[in-house]
Amino acid sequence: MMTEVKNGVLYIDGVSVPEIAKQFGTPCYIMSEDTVRKNCRKYMDAAEKYYGKNALPLYASKAFSCVDIYKTVASEGFGADVVSGGELYTALKAGFDPKKIYFHGNAKTADEIKFALESGVGRIVADNIEELDRIDGIAKELNVKADISFRIKPGVEAHTHNFVKTGQIDSKFGFALENGEAFRAVKSAAEKKNINIAGVHCHIGSQIFDIAPFVLAAKIMLGFIAKVKNELSIEIKELNLGGGFGIRYVEGDNPEPYEDYMQKIADTVKSESEALGITVPFILVEPGRSIVAEAGITAYTVMSVKTIEKIRTYVAIDGGMTDNPRYALYGSKYEACIANKAGDPCDFTATIAGRCCESGDLIGENMKIQKPEAGDILTVFSTGAYNYSMASNYNRVPRPPVIMIKNGEPKIIVKRETYEDIIKNDTI
Ligand code: LLP
């Protein structure tokens, strides 16, 4: 997003952050549609440049899902990765072309599979043997053929936080390659009448900076496609390489340009396919974080500043782990600033504490901000991904609204929850 400091005040995309906070209240998520679109275009341009028409980026909507974002990414030509009936429902409500929806998940229910097939989703990405049977059975009942892809663990370990590593064999996601499980799954799917084998998929982790693990995963997956062709005479036409591309949260986070990533993978895909004697598959990538994370910030009001001599200063805000659980969950680091004092020196060391009855409810420790006082507007950067989508109502705290800046105008795309919303499912 375009950030600048004018007269000591933080602006994003030309709009004053303290003004937005005043108009819409805090906490609130503020996002830049321009940035989302620019990020989408980087992927679309790279897909066109390196693969011709033989690739499609899918937006991994778990990063941030609401009706408006599906409309935005669809208008940029993206498909979508959804992982639940709820995400699928939201995408369909946004008018998303079902053919461009890929339905993921390691424990899809029968109802969800039925919903996906009835909606005509492009692919169901099968995770396990029981699910293959379930998909086949439901497709039979509905008298349709399900186009499926297989979630495969290529056994590549990407350097990222443990909790978000998913490529190695010890993972709850997908079929393993090493022990023949993936091969057996393809073989068994080929015998099912209501299943059409469309592709294979892998996802090696999230917030990855290296290109090498992606290249290695692509090679391994192409090797698998070749094995299936040679031994089963089945041609797998589509290779989905998942998401995981890293973004900058704090100084020192240096992701390589997406363009280099797309180019290096494309080179590998082409040369390996040739070497293996297979047709170059249609390529899909599933960026989530790298589309929305840096497009978003969160604005809070400082409630108190509590200095414990020789220990630390707690800066309490009117939000916390309910709107951003990532420090509590993963120790993820963020940068912050006081939006109404953005021109002041950033030399105050703070532990930013949330409002929940939980000591671990922190946004970060040892964070450098301007000297804070109650009433200031504290802004945390790069919160566009996995914040709103992971928000909760712990302590019955209503979820904040999402304000999207569109053409220089802040617009509410998700309303603030009310106390009525909080009790709407309680029987009274
Ligand atoms: N495709 C699949 C199959 C995935 O499982 C994921 C993320 C993505 C794509 C998108 O990955 P991205 O481009 O956003 O890295 N809650 C964690 C992140 C979990 C990611 C899970 N899967 C966090 O806050 O860091």
Short mmCIF file of C-alpha atoms and ligand atoms in Angstrom, two decimals:
data_model
loop_
_atom_site.label_atom_id
_atom_site.label_comp_id
_atom_site.label_asym_id
_atom_site.label_seq_id
_atom_site.Cartn_x
_atom_site.Cartn_y
_atom_site.Cartn_z
CA MET A 1 0.00 0.00 0.00
CA MET A 2 1.09 3.56 -0.50
CA THR A 3 2.08 4.91 2.91
CA GLU A 4 3.29 8.43 3.59
CA VAL A 5 3.65 10.76 6.54
CA LYS A 6 2.14 14.24 6.10
CA ASN A 7 2.24 16.80 8.92
CA GLY A 8 3.19 14.05 11.32
CA VAL A 9 0.21 11.88 10.39
CA LEU A 10 0.20 8.48 8.65
CA TYR A 11 -1.67 8.28 5.34
CA ILE A 12 -2.40 5.21 3.31
CA ASP A 13 -3.41 5.51 -0.33
CA GLY A 14 -3.86 9.23 0.32
CA VAL A 15 -6.25 8.77 3.29
CA SER A 16 -5.37 9.76 6.86
CA VAL A 17 -5.34 6.78 9.20
CA PRO A 18 -6.48 8.75 12.30
CA GLU A 19 -9.37 10.12 10.18
CA ILE A 20 -10.45 6.60 9.22
CA ALA A 21 -10.19 5.59 12.88
CA LYS A 22 -12.40 8.54 13.83
CA GLN A 23 -14.95 7.83 11.12
CA PHE A 24 -15.24 4.06 11.53
CA GLY A 25 -14.05 3.51 15.09
CA THR A 26 -11.29 1.21 16.35
CA PRO A 27 -10.17 -1.45 16.13
CA CYS A 28 -10.55 -1.62 12.39
CA TYR A 29 -8.77 -3.32 9.55
CA ILE A 30 -7.88 -0.99 6.70
CA MET A 31 -6.99 -2.40 3.31
CA SER A 32 -5.84 -1.02 -0.02
CA GLU A 33 -7.65 -2.36 -3.06
CA ASP A 34 -4.95 -0.88 -5.30
CA THR A 35 -2.34 -3.02 -3.58
CA VAL A 36 -4.46 -6.17 -3.85
CA ARG A 37 -4.92 -5.52 -7.56
CA LYS A 38 -1.23 -4.77 -8.12
CA ASN A 39 -0.28 -8.01 -6.39
CA CYS A 40 -2.79 -9.96 -8.49
CA ARG A 41 -1.37 -8.42 -11.66
CA LYS A 42 2.16 -9.50 -10.76
CA TYR A 43 0.97 -13.10 -10.75
CA MET A 44 -1.24 -12.71 -13.83
CA ASP A 45 1.56 -11.02 -15.79
CA ALA A 46 4.08 -13.66 -14.77
CA ALA A 47 1.62 -16.46 -15.66
CA GLU A 48 1.13 -14.96 -19.10
CA LYS A 49 4.81 -14.21 -19.65
CA TYR A 50 6.25 -17.54 -18.57
CA TYR A 51 3.49 -20.00 -19.41
CA GLY A 52 1.49 -18.32 -22.18
CA LYS A 53 -2.12 -19.22 -21.50
CA ASN A 54 -1.04 -22.43 -19.81
CA ALA A 55 -1.31 -21.24 -16.17
CA LEU A 56 -3.80 -19.76 -13.73
CA PRO A 57 -3.21 -18.18 -10.32
CA LEU A 58 -5.81 -19.05 -7.69
CA TYR A 59 -6.35 -16.79 -4.71
CA ALA A 60 -5.96 -18.84 -1.50
CA SER A 61 -8.95 -17.27 0.16
CA LYS A 62 -8.17 -18.59 3.66
CA ALA A 63 -5.81 -15.59 3.88
CA PHE A 64 -8.75 -13.18 3.78
CA SER A 65 -12.24 -14.16 2.78
CA CYS A 66 -15.29 -11.95 2.32
CA VAL A 67 -17.61 -11.21 -0.60
CA ASP A 68 -15.72 -8.12 -1.74
CA ILE A 69 -12.29 -9.75 -2.05
CA TYR A 70 -13.63 -12.59 -4.25
CA LYS A 71 -15.12 -9.94 -6.57
CA THR A 72 -11.81 -8.11 -6.72
CA VAL A 73 -9.62 -11.11 -7.46
CA ALA A 74 -12.17 -12.49 -9.95
CA SER A 75 -12.08 -9.20 -11.84
CA GLU A 76 -8.30 -9.58 -12.08
CA GLY A 77 -8.78 -12.97 -13.74
CA PHE A 78 -7.90 -15.15 -10.74
CA GLY A 79 -9.46 -18.44 -9.78
CA ALA A 80 -9.95 -19.25 -6.07
CA ASP A 81 -8.83 -21.88 -3.60
CA VAL A 82 -11.50 -22.53 -0.98
CA VAL A 83 -11.14 -24.91 1.98
CA SER A 84 -14.61 -25.10 3.43
CA GLY A 85 -18.28 -24.87 2.65
CA GLY A 86 -18.19 -21.40 4.20
CA GLU A 87 -15.51 -20.11 1.85
CA LEU A 88 -17.25 -21.76 -1.10
CA TYR A 89 -20.56 -20.18 -0.12
CA THR A 90 -18.95 -16.75 0.17
CA ALA A 91 -17.22 -17.09 -3.22
CA LEU A 92 -20.48 -18.15 -4.90
CA LYS A 93 -22.36 -15.27 -3.25
CA ALA A 94 -19.74 -12.97 -4.77
CA GLY A 95 -20.61 -14.38 -8.19
CA PHE A 96 -17.34 -16.27 -8.56
CA ASP A 97 -17.24 -18.57 -11.59
CA PRO A 98 -17.53 -22.03 -9.96
CA LYS A 99 -15.39 -23.58 -12.70
CA LYS A 100 -12.46 -21.52 -11.39
CA ILE A 101 -12.93 -22.71 -7.81
CA TYR A 102 -10.63 -25.41 -6.38
CA PHE A 103 -12.03 -27.05 -3.28
CA HIS A 104 -9.37 -28.09 -0.75
CA GLY A 105 -9.42 -29.45 2.78
CA ASN A 106 -8.20 -32.52 4.64
CA ALA A 107 -11.56 -33.37 6.23
CA LYS A 108 -14.29 -32.30 3.85
CA THR A 109 -17.69 -33.47 5.02
CA ALA A 110 -20.18 -35.29 2.81
CA ASP A 111 -22.37 -32.17 2.85
CA GLU A 112 -19.49 -30.02 1.68
CA ILE A 113 -18.62 -32.43 -1.14
CA LYS A 114 -22.27 -32.47 -2.23
CA PHE A 115 -22.40 -28.66 -2.10
CA ALA A 116 -19.20 -28.45 -4.17
CA LEU A 117 -20.43 -30.91 -6.81
CA GLU A 118 -23.88 -29.32 -7.02
CA SER A 119 -22.27 -25.90 -7.42
CA GLY A 120 -20.11 -27.20 -10.26
CA VAL A 121 -16.72 -26.36 -8.77
CA GLY A 122 -13.76 -26.77 -11.11
CA ARG A 123 -11.87 -29.26 -8.97
CA ILE A 124 -12.12 -31.08 -5.71
CA VAL A 125 -8.63 -31.64 -4.35
CA ALA A 126 -8.80 -35.07 -2.74
CA ASP A 127 -6.84 -35.52 0.46
CA ASN A 128 -7.23 -39.18 1.46
CA ILE A 129 -8.54 -42.59 0.45
CA GLU A 130 -11.77 -42.37 2.42
CA GLU A 131 -12.47 -39.07 0.74
CA LEU A 132 -11.96 -40.53 -2.73
CA ASP A 133 -14.66 -43.09 -1.95
CA ARG A 134 -16.88 -40.37 -0.52
CA ILE A 135 -16.48 -38.16 -3.61
CA ASP A 136 -17.14 -41.09 -5.96
CA GLY A 137 -20.26 -42.13 -4.01
CA ILE A 138 -21.74 -38.63 -3.88
CA ALA A 139 -20.92 -37.96 -7.55
CA LYS A 140 -22.73 -41.21 -8.39
CA GLU A 141 -25.82 -40.14 -6.43
CA LEU A 142 -25.82 -36.82 -8.25
CA ASN A 143 -25.11 -38.53 -11.56
CA VAL A 144 -22.05 -36.38 -12.28
CA LYS A 145 -18.37 -36.97 -12.78
CA ALA A 146 -16.14 -35.24 -10.25
CA ASP A 147 -12.98 -33.61 -11.64
CA ILE A 148 -10.40 -34.20 -9.00
CA SER A 149 -6.84 -33.35 -8.18
CA PHE A 150 -4.73 -35.18 -5.57
CA ARG A 151 -3.15 -33.41 -2.64
CA ILE A 152 0.35 -34.86 -2.50
CA LYS A 153 3.15 -34.45 0.04
CA PRO A 154 6.28 -34.13 -2.03
CA GLY A 155 8.44 -34.52 1.08
CA VAL A 156 10.07 -31.14 0.67
CA GLU A 157 10.82 -29.26 3.85
CA ALA A 158 10.57 -25.52 3.50
CA HIS A 159 12.23 -23.22 6.01
CA THR A 160 9.42 -21.57 7.81
CA HIS A 161 7.58 -21.78 11.10
CA ASN A 162 6.87 -25.36 12.16
CA PHE A 163 3.14 -24.93 12.46
CA VAL A 164 2.76 -23.98 8.83
CA LYS A 165 4.98 -26.65 7.30
CA THR A 166 2.86 -29.00 5.26
CA GLY A 167 5.07 -30.63 2.60
CA GLN A 168 6.92 -33.25 4.66
CA ILE A 169 5.71 -36.79 5.23
CA ASP A 170 4.68 -36.09 8.82
CA SER A 171 1.78 -33.90 7.83
CA LYS A 172 -1.96 -34.34 8.13
CA PHE A 173 -2.40 -33.12 4.56
CA GLY A 174 -2.56 -35.35 1.52
CA PHE A 175 -1.03 -38.53 0.15
CA ALA A 176 2.63 -39.38 0.74
CA LEU A 177 4.90 -40.09 -2.21
CA GLU A 178 7.72 -42.01 -0.52
CA ASN A 179 5.64 -44.96 0.63
CA GLY A 180 3.61 -45.34 -2.56
CA GLU A 181 0.39 -44.01 -1.02
CA ALA A 182 -0.06 -41.33 -3.71
CA PHE A 183 0.51 -43.82 -6.51
CA ARG A 184 -2.02 -46.26 -5.05
CA ALA A 185 -4.53 -43.42 -4.69
CA VAL A 186 -4.27 -42.54 -8.38
CA LYS A 187 -4.59 -46.18 -9.33
CA SER A 188 -7.68 -46.63 -7.20
CA ALA A 189 -9.25 -43.36 -8.46
CA ALA A 190 -8.76 -44.52 -12.05
CA GLU A 191 -11.05 -47.44 -11.31
CA LYS A 192 -13.84 -45.26 -9.96
CA LYS A 193 -16.63 -44.54 -12.41
CA ASN A 194 -17.61 -41.09 -11.16
CA ILE A 195 -14.15 -39.65 -10.82
CA ASN A 196 -12.11 -37.96 -13.50
CA ILE A 197 -8.41 -37.53 -12.69
CA ALA A 198 -7.55 -33.95 -13.60
CA GLY A 199 -4.44 -33.01 -11.67
CA VAL A 200 -2.02 -33.21 -8.82
CA HIS A 201 -1.37 -30.62 -6.15
CA CYS A 202 1.26 -29.85 -3.54
CA HIS A 203 1.78 -27.08 -1.03
CA ILE A 204 5.09 -27.03 0.78
CA GLY A 205 4.46 -24.41 3.45
CA SER A 206 3.86 -20.73 3.99
CA GLN A 207 5.92 -17.54 4.36
CA ILE A 208 8.80 -19.10 2.39
CA PHE A 209 11.57 -16.87 1.08
CA ASP A 210 13.68 -19.41 -0.84
CA ILE A 211 12.86 -20.38 -4.40
CA ALA A 212 14.82 -23.65 -4.16
CA PRO A 213 12.20 -25.70 -2.23
CA PHE A 214 9.52 -24.69 -4.76
CA VAL A 215 11.77 -25.77 -7.64
CA LEU A 216 12.52 -29.07 -5.92
CA ALA A 217 8.82 -29.71 -5.23
CA ALA A 218 7.98 -28.99 -8.89
CA LYS A 219 10.63 -31.51 -10.02
CA ILE A 220 9.33 -34.18 -7.67
CA MET A 221 5.74 -33.65 -8.78
CA LEU A 222 6.68 -33.82 -12.46
CA GLY A 223 8.54 -37.05 -11.73
CA PHE A 224 5.33 -38.40 -10.23
CA ILE A 225 3.30 -37.33 -13.28
CA ALA A 226 5.82 -39.20 -15.46
CA LYS A 227 5.64 -42.31 -13.29
CA VAL A 228 1.84 -42.33 -13.50
CA LYS A 229 2.04 -41.93 -17.28
CA ASN A 230 4.60 -44.70 -17.71
CA GLU A 231 3.17 -47.21 -15.29
CA LEU A 232 -0.57 -46.56 -15.47
CA SER A 233 -0.88 -44.91 -18.90
CA ILE A 234 -2.77 -42.04 -17.26
CA GLU A 235 -1.97 -38.52 -18.38
CA ILE A 236 -2.20 -35.98 -15.56
CA LYS A 237 -2.68 -32.66 -17.29
CA GLU A 238 -2.56 -30.22 -14.44
CA LEU A 239 0.03 -29.40 -11.77
CA ASN A 240 -0.92 -27.14 -8.89
CA LEU A 241 2.13 -25.89 -6.99
CA GLY A 242 0.25 -24.36 -4.07
CA GLY A 243 1.01 -21.11 -2.32
CA GLY A 244 3.50 -20.11 0.32
CA PHE A 245 5.35 -17.18 -1.11
CA GLY A 246 6.74 -15.01 1.70
CA ILE A 247 6.09 -11.34 2.35
CA ARG A 248 7.80 -8.57 4.32
CA TYR A 249 6.52 -8.23 7.88
CA VAL A 250 9.60 -6.65 9.44
CA GLU A 251 12.97 -5.35 8.36
CA GLY A 252 15.12 -8.26 7.28
CA ASP A 253 12.24 -10.13 5.60
CA ASN A 254 13.40 -10.18 2.00
CA PRO A 255 11.25 -12.27 -0.30
CA GLU A 256 12.58 -12.65 -3.83
CA PRO A 257 10.44 -10.96 -6.49
CA TYR A 258 7.42 -13.11 -7.54
CA GLU A 259 8.57 -12.70 -11.07
CA ASP A 260 11.86 -14.55 -10.38
CA TYR A 261 9.95 -17.27 -8.61
CA MET A 262 7.55 -17.72 -11.52
CA GLN A 263 10.40 -17.65 -14.02
CA LYS A 264 12.57 -20.20 -12.22
CA ILE A 265 9.66 -22.56 -11.69
CA ALA A 266 8.57 -22.17 -15.31
CA ASP A 267 12.11 -22.99 -16.51
CA THR A 268 12.12 -26.09 -14.31
CA VAL A 269 8.65 -27.17 -15.44
CA LYS A 270 9.61 -26.87 -19.11
CA SER A 271 13.04 -28.52 -18.91
CA GLU A 272 11.90 -31.34 -16.60
CA SER A 273 8.81 -32.09 -18.68
CA GLU A 274 11.01 -32.39 -21.75
CA ALA A 275 13.54 -34.57 -19.98
CA LEU A 276 10.77 -36.84 -18.67
CA GLY A 277 8.96 -37.04 -22.00
CA ILE A 278 5.67 -35.61 -20.72
CA THR A 279 3.53 -32.79 -22.05
CA VAL A 280 4.03 -29.56 -20.08
CA PRO A 281 1.11 -29.55 -17.62
CA PHE A 282 -1.26 -26.65 -17.02
CA ILE A 283 0.22 -24.84 -14.01
CA LEU A 284 -1.68 -23.42 -11.05
CA VAL A 285 -0.28 -21.43 -8.15
CA GLU A 286 -2.19 -20.50 -5.01
CA PRO A 287 -0.93 -17.30 -3.44
CA GLY A 288 -2.82 -16.08 -0.38
CA ARG A 289 -0.56 -14.10 1.92
CA SER A 290 1.38 -12.44 -0.91
CA ILE A 291 -1.86 -11.04 -2.37
CA VAL A 292 -3.36 -9.48 0.76
CA ALA A 293 -0.91 -9.30 3.69
CA GLU A 294 0.88 -6.10 2.75
CA ALA A 295 -2.40 -4.60 1.54
CA GLY A 296 -3.71 -4.36 5.10
CA ILE A 297 -3.09 -2.63 8.41
CA THR A 298 -4.98 -2.61 11.70
CA ALA A 299 -5.76 0.57 13.60
CA TYR A 300 -6.32 0.43 17.38
CA THR A 301 -6.76 2.99 20.13
CA VAL A 302 -4.18 2.98 22.93
CA MET A 303 -6.02 2.46 26.24
CA SER A 304 -3.15 2.63 28.71
CA VAL A 305 0.63 2.75 28.99
CA LYS A 306 1.92 0.74 31.93
CA THR A 307 5.63 0.98 32.62
CA ILE A 308 7.08 -1.63 34.95
CA GLU A 309 10.45 -0.22 35.97
CA LYS A 310 13.44 -2.20 34.69
CA ILE A 311 11.10 -4.77 33.13
CA ARG A 312 8.97 -3.45 30.27
CA THR A 313 6.20 -1.15 29.17
CA TYR A 314 2.85 -2.62 28.28
CA VAL A 315 0.87 -0.59 25.79
CA ALA A 316 -2.71 -1.86 26.00
CA ILE A 317 -4.95 -1.53 22.96
CA ASP A 318 -8.66 -2.02 22.30
CA GLY A 319 -8.05 -5.19 20.23
CA GLY A 320 -5.49 -8.01 20.30
CA MET A 321 -5.52 -11.76 19.80
CA THR A 322 -9.19 -11.71 18.85
CA ASP A 323 -8.36 -9.74 15.70
CA ASN A 324 -4.74 -10.89 15.29
CA PRO A 325 -3.85 -14.20 16.96
CA ARG A 326 -0.58 -14.64 15.05
CA TYR A 327 1.84 -13.57 17.78
CA ALA A 328 0.01 -15.68 20.34
CA LEU A 329 -0.01 -18.66 17.97
CA TYR A 330 3.30 -18.45 16.15
CA GLY A 331 5.32 -15.63 17.70
CA SER A 332 4.95 -13.77 14.39
CA LYS A 333 6.62 -10.37 14.28
CA TYR A 334 5.05 -7.12 13.17
CA GLU A 335 5.99 -3.47 12.83
CA ALA A 336 3.80 -0.76 14.31
CA CYS A 337 3.56 3.00 14.51
CA ILE A 338 1.47 5.65 16.23
CA ALA A 339 -0.50 7.01 13.27
CA ASN A 340 -1.14 10.44 14.80
CA LYS A 341 2.55 10.89 15.69
CA ALA A 342 4.10 9.15 12.70
CA GLY A 343 6.68 11.93 12.26
CA ASP A 344 8.07 11.58 15.81
CA PRO A 345 11.14 9.47 16.56
CA CYS A 346 10.37 5.76 16.68
CA ASP A 347 12.44 5.01 19.76
CA PHE A 348 10.04 3.76 22.41
CA THR A 349 10.24 0.05 23.22
CA ALA A 350 6.83 -1.45 23.86
CA THR A 351 5.07 -4.71 24.48
CA ILE A 352 1.76 -4.28 22.76
CA ALA A 353 -0.91 -6.04 24.77
CA GLY A 354 -4.42 -6.97 23.75
CA ARG A 355 -7.59 -6.69 25.77
CA CYS A 356 -8.29 -10.36 26.45
CA CYS A 357 -8.09 -12.06 29.82
CA GLU A 358 -5.00 -13.92 28.77
CA SER A 359 -1.36 -12.99 29.48
CA GLY A 360 -0.29 -14.33 26.10
CA ASP A 361 -2.59 -11.90 24.33
CA LEU A 362 0.16 -9.79 22.78
CA ILE A 363 0.69 -8.29 19.34
CA GLY A 364 4.43 -8.21 19.91
CA GLU A 365 7.28 -7.59 22.32
CA ASN A 366 10.23 -5.21 22.01
CA MET A 367 8.43 -3.29 19.31
CA LYS A 368 9.71 0.17 18.41
CA ILE A 369 7.01 2.82 18.26
CA GLN A 370 6.65 6.56 18.89
CA LYS A 371 6.12 7.56 22.51
CA PRO A 372 2.56 6.39 23.21
CA GLU A 373 -0.23 7.77 25.38
CA ALA A 374 -3.86 6.86 25.89
CA GLY A 375 -6.03 7.92 22.96
CA ASP A 376 -3.30 7.50 20.34
CA ILE A 377 -4.06 5.50 17.20
CA LEU A 378 -1.68 2.56 17.06
CA THR A 379 -1.27 1.01 13.61
CA VAL A 380 0.10 -2.47 12.98
CA PHE A 381 1.36 -3.16 9.45
CA SER A 382 0.98 -6.11 7.06
CA THR A 383 -2.13 -7.51 8.74
CA GLY A 384 -4.13 -8.11 5.55
CA ALA A 385 -3.59 -11.90 5.62
CA TYR A 386 -4.59 -14.39 8.32
CA ASN A 387 -5.88 -11.70 10.68
CA TYR A 388 -9.54 -11.05 9.88
CA SER A 389 -9.79 -14.63 8.61
CA MET A 390 -8.46 -16.00 11.92
CA ALA A 391 -10.32 -13.55 14.18
CA SER A 392 -12.48 -14.88 16.99
CA ASN A 393 -15.07 -13.76 19.50
CA TYR A 394 -13.06 -14.82 22.55
CA ASN A 395 -14.30 -12.87 25.57
CA ARG A 396 -17.28 -12.05 23.33
CA VAL A 397 -15.29 -9.30 21.65
CA PRO A 398 -17.04 -8.29 18.41
CA ARG A 399 -14.91 -8.61 15.27
CA PRO A 400 -13.71 -5.31 13.79
CA PRO A 401 -14.93 -3.99 10.44
CA VAL A 402 -12.84 -4.13 7.28
CA ILE A 403 -12.47 -0.82 5.50
CA MET A 404 -11.26 -1.11 1.91
CA ILE A 405 -9.79 1.98 0.30
CA LYS A 406 -11.14 2.03 -3.25
CA ASN A 407 -10.04 4.82 -5.58
CA GLY A 408 -8.97 6.93 -2.62
CA GLU A 409 -12.28 6.44 -0.75
CA PRO A 410 -12.61 4.30 2.38
CA LYS A 411 -15.55 1.87 2.03
CA ILE A 412 -16.88 -0.63 4.58
CA ILE A 413 -16.61 -4.11 3.01
CA VAL A 414 -17.26 -5.98 6.26
CA LYS A 415 -19.33 -4.32 8.99
CA ARG A 416 -18.31 -4.25 12.63
CA GLU A 417 -19.99 -7.00 14.61
CA THR A 418 -22.56 -5.84 17.13
CA TYR A 419 -23.52 -7.28 20.50
CA GLU A 420 -26.66 -8.53 18.74
CA ASP A 421 -24.44 -10.46 16.32
CA ILE A 422 -22.61 -11.91 19.30
CA ILE A 423 -25.77 -13.48 20.73
CA LYS A 424 -27.53 -14.24 17.45
CA ASN A 425 -27.09 -18.00 17.80
CA ASP A 426 -27.81 -18.17 21.52
CA THR A 427 -31.21 -19.48 22.42
CA ILE A 428 -32.78 -17.03 24.81
N1 LLP B 1 -2.72 -23.50 -0.90
C1 LLP B 1 -2.86 -24.36 0.13
C2 LLP B 1 -3.28 -25.73 -0.14
C3 LLP B 1 -2.61 -23.94 1.44
O1 LLP B 1 -2.74 -24.81 2.43
C4 LLP B 1 -2.24 -22.60 1.68
C5 LLP B 1 -1.99 -22.12 3.04
C6 LLP B 1 -2.12 -21.73 0.58
C7 LLP B 1 -2.36 -22.22 -0.68
C8 LLP B 1 -1.76 -20.29 0.73
O2 LLP B 1 -0.49 -20.09 1.26
P1 LLP B 1 0.10 -18.60 1.37
O3 LLP B 1 0.37 -18.15 -0.05
O4 LLP B 1 -0.90 -17.74 2.02
O5 LLP B 1 1.31 -18.78 2.16
N2 LLP B 1 -2.41 -19.23 9.42
C9 LLP B 1 -1.01 -19.28 9.01
C10 LLP B 1 -0.87 -19.65 7.55
C11 LLP B 1 -1.47 -20.98 7.21
C12 LLP B 1 -1.36 -21.30 5.76
C13 LLP B 1 -2.06 -22.55 5.43
N3 LLP B 1 -2.14 -22.86 4.06
C14 LLP B 1 -0.38 -17.93 9.30
O6 LLP B 1 -1.06 -17.06 9.82
O7 LLP B 1 0.80 -17.74 9.03
#
